[in-house]
CSV table of C-alpha atoms in Angstrom, one decimal:
chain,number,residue,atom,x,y,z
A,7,UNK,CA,-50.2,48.1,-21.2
A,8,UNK,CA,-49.2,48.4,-17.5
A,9,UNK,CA,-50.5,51.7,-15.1
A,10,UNK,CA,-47.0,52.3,-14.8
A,11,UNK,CA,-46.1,52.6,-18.5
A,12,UNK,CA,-48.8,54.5,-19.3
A,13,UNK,CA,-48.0,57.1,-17.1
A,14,UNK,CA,-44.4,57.2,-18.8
A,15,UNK,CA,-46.3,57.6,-22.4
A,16,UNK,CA,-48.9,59.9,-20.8
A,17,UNK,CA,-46.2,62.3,-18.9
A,18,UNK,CA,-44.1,62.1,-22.2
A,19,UNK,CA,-47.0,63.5,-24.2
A,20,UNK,CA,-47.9,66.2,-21.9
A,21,UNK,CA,-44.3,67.3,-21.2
A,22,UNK,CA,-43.7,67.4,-25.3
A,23,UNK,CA,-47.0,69.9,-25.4
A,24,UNK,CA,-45.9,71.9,-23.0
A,25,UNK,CA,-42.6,72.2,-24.3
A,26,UNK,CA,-44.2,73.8,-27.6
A,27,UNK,CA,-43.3,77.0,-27.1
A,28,UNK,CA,-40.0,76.9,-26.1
A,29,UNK,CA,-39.9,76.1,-29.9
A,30,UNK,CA,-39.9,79.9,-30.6
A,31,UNK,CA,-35.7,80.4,-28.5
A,32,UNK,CA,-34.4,79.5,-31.8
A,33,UNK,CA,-36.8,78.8,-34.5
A,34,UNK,CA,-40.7,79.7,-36.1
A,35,UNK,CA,-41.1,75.9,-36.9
A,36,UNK,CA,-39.0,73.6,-35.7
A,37,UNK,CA,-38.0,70.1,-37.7
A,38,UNK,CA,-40.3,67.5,-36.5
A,39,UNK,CA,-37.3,65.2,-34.8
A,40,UNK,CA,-39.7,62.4,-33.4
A,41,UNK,CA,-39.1,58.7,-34.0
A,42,UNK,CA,-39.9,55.3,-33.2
A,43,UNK,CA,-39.0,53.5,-30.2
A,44,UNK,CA,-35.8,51.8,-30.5
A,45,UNK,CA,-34.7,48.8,-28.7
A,46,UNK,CA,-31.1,48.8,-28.9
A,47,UNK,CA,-30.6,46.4,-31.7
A,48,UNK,CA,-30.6,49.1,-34.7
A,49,UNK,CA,-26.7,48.6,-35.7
A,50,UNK,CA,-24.7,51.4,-35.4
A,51,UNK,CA,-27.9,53.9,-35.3
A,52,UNK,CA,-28.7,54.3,-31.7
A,53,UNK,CA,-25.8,53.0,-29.6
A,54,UNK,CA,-22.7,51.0,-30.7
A,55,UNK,CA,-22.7,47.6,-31.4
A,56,UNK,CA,-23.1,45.1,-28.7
A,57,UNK,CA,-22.7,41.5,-29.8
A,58,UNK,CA,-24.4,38.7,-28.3
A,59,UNK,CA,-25.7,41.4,-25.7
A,60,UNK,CA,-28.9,40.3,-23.9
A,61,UNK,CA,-32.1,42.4,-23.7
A,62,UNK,CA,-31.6,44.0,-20.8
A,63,UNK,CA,-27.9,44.4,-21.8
A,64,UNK,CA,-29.5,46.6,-24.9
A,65,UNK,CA,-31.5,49.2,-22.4
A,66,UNK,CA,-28.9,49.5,-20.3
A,67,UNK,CA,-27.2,50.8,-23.3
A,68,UNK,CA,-29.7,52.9,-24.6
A,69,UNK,CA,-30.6,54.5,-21.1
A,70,UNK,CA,-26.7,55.2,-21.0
A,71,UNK,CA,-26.6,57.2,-24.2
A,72,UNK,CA,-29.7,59.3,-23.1
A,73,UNK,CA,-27.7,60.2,-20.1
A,74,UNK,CA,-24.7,60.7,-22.0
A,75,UNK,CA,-26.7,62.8,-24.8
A,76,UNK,CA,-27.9,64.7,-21.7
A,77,UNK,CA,-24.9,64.9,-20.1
A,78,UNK,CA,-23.1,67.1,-23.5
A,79,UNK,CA,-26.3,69.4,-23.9
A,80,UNK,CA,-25.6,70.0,-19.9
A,81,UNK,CA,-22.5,71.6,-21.3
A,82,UNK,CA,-22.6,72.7,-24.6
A,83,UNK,CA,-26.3,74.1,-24.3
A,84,UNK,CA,-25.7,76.5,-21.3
A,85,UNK,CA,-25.9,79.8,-24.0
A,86,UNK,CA,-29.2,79.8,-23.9
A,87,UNK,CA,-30.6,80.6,-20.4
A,88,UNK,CA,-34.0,79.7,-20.9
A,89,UNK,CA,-32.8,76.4,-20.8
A,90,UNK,CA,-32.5,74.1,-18.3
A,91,UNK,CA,-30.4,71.7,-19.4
A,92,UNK,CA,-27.8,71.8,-16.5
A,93,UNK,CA,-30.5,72.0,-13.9
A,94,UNK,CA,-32.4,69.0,-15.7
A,95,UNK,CA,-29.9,66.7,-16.3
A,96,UNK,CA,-28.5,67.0,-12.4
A,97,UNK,CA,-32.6,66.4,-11.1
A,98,UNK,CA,-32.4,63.1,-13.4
A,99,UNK,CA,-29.0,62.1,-12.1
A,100,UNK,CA,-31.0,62.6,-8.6
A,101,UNK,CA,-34.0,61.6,-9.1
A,102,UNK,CA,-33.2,58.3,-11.4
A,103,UNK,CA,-29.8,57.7,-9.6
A,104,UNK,CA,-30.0,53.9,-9.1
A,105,UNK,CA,-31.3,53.0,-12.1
A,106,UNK,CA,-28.3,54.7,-13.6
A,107,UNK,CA,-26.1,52.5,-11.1
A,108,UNK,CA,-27.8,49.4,-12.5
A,109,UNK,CA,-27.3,50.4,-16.3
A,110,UNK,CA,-23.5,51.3,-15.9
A,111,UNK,CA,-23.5,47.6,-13.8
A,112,UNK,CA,-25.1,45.8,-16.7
A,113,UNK,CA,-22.7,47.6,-19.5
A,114,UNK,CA,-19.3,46.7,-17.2
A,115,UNK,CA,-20.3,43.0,-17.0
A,116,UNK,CA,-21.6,42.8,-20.3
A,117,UNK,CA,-17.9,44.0,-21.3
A,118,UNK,CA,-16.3,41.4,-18.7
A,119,UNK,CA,-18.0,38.8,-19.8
A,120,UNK,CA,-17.4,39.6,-23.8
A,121,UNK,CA,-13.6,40.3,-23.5
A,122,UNK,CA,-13.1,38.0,-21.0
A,123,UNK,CA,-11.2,39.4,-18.4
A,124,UNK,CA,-11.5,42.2,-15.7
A,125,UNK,CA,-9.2,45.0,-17.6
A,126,UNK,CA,-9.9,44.4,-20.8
A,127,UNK,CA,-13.3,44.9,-19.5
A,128,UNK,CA,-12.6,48.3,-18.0
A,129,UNK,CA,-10.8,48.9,-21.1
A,130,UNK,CA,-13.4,48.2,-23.5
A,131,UNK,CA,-16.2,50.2,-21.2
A,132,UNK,CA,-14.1,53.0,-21.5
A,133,UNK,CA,-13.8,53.3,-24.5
A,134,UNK,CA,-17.4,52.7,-25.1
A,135,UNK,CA,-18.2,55.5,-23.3
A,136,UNK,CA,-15.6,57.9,-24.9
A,137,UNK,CA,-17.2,56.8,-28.2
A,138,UNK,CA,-21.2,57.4,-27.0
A,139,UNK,CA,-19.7,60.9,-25.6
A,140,UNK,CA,-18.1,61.8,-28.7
A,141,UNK,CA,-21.0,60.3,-31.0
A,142,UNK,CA,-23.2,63.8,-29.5
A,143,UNK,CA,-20.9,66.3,-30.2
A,144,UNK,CA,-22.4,68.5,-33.1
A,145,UNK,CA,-21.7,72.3,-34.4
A,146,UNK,CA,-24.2,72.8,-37.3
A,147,UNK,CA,-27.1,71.2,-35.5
A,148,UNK,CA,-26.2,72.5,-32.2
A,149,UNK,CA,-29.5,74.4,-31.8
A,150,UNK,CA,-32.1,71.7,-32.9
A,151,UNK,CA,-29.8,69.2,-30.4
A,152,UNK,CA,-30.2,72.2,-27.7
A,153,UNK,CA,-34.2,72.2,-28.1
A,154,UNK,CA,-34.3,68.5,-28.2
A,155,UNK,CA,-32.1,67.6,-25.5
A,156,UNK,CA,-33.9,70.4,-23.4
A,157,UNK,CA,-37.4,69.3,-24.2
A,158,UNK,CA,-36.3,65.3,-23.2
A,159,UNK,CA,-34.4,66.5,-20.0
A,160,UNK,CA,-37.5,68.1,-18.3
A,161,UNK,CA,-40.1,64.9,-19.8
A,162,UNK,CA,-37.2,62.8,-17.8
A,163,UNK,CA,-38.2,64.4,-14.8
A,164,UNK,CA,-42.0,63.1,-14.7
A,165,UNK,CA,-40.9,59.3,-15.4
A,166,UNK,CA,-41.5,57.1,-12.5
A,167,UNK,CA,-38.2,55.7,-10.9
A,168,UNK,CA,-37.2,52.5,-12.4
A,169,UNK,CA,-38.7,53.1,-16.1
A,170,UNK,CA,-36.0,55.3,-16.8
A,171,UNK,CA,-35.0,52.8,-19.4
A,172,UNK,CA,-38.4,52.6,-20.6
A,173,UNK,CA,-38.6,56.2,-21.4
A,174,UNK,CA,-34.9,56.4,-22.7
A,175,UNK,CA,-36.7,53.8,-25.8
A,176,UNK,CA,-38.7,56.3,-26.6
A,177,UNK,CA,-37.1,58.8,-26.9
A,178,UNK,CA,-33.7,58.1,-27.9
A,179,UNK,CA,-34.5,58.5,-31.5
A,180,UNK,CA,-35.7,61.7,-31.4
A,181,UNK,CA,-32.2,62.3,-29.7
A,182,UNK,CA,-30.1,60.2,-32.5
A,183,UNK,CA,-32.3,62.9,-35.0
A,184,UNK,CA,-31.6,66.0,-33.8
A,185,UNK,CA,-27.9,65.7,-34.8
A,186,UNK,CA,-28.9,66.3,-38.1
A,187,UNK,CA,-29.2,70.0,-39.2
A,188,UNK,CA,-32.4,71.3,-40.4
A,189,UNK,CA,-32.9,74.5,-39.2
A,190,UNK,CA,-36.2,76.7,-39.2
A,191,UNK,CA,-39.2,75.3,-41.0
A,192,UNK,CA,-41.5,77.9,-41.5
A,193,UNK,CA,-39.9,80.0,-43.7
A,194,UNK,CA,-37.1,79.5,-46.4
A,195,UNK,CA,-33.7,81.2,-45.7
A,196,UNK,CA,-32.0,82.6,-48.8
A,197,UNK,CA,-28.6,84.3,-49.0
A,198,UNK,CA,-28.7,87.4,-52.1
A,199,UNK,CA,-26.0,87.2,-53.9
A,200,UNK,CA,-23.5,89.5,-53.0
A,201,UNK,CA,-21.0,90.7,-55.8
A,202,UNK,CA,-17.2,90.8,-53.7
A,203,UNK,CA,-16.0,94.0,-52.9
A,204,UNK,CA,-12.6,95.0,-52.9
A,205,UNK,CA,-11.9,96.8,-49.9
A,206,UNK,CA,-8.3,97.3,-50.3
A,207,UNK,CA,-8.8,99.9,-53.0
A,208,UNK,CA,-10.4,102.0,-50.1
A,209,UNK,CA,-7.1,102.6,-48.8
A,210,UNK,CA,-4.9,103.0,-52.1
A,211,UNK,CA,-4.2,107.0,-52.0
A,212,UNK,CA,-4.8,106.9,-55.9
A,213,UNK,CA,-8.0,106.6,-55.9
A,214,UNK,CA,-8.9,109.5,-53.8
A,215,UNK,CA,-8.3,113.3,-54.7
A,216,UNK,CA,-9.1,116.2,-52.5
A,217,UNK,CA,-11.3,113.7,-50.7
A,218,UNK,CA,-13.2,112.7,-54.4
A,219,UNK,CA,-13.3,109.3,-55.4
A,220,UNK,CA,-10.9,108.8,-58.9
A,221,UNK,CA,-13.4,106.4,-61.3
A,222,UNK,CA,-10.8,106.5,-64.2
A,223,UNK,CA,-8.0,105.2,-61.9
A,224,UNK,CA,-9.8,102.6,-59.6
A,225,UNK,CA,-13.4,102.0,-61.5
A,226,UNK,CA,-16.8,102.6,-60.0
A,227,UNK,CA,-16.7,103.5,-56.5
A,228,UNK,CA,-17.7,99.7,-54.4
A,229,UNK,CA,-21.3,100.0,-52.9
């Protein structure tokens, strides 16, 4: 294992310690989201298909859903200000910028080359990209994406330029799992059962008198 990569594993570990106890802005326990690494290959899992893509193709893909993943919680995560989603995800664009050229590069001629022209090779990386965007947007697991999103976007900044992609292997599963709603972990959340109540009888003038309640006419007063 290279010096370089292990710095990317070892700034990944220390950054997902750290983040611990941001844990406790929306849940006790959190679900434990972590995965594999993924390579790009898993069909219809990680990214969207890419036939006959070559390796490099396949992390330029992955890198670009990271940043696309990072890109909606930059958005949609902004209601919790402990976060620093926004602020994250701008550092990375900074910080990692021409990696992120060479990824979008790789995808646009990967998409010439497959369609076989220039603008149905536009066209087709379009819609790729509406598609990635689109695969991130969640409601009911909103909170866990938040966290996870959040917890990836600061490890991001600590990668060493050039291994973006690298990093974006490892953790784009966690990513891919946090869509899924799990909610908190620690304890069980049950709803009583609530017997309905039917509030229109408060306002039927039957069913008062002199300011008393009338259980003949309307039943037992609703509690």
């Amino acid at each position: 294992m290279s010096v370089v990569r292990t710095l990317v594993l070892a700034a990944a570990a220390a950054l997902t310690v750290a983040a611990t106890p941001a844990s406790a802005q929306f849940f006790f326990k959190p679900y434990n989201l972590d995965g594999p690494r993924v390579t790009g290959e898993e069909p219809g899992v990680i990214t969207q298909p890419l036939p006959g893509a070559t390796p490099a193709e396949l992390r330029a893909a992955v890198l670009w859903n990271m940043r696309s993943a990072l890109n909606v919680a930059a958005l949609q995560c902004q209601f919790e200000p402990t976060m620093q989603t926004l602020n994250n995800y701008n550092a990375m664009l900074f910080d990692h910028a021409e990696e992120l050229k060479q990824s979008y590069a790789a995808l646009d001629k990967y998409f010439d080359r497959t369609t076989g022209s220039l603008k149905a090779g536009q066209t087709a990386l379009d819609q790729f990209g509406t598609r990635v965007y689109s695969g991130f947007s969640t409601v009911s697991a909103q909170l866990g994406f938040c966290q996870a999103a959040n917890e990836i976007g600061a490890e991001a900044l600590f990668v060493p330029r050039g291994y973006l992609g690298e990093f974006a292997e490892l953790r784009m599963r966690k990513l891919r799992n946090s869509l899924v709603a799990y909610g908190e972990q620690q304890f069980t959340r049950q709803i009583p059962y609530m017997r309905p109540v039917r509030l229109y009888q408060f306002e039927n003038p039957k069913c008062w008198r002199k300011g008393l309640w009338q259980v003949k006419r309307c039943g037992a007063y609703p509690v």
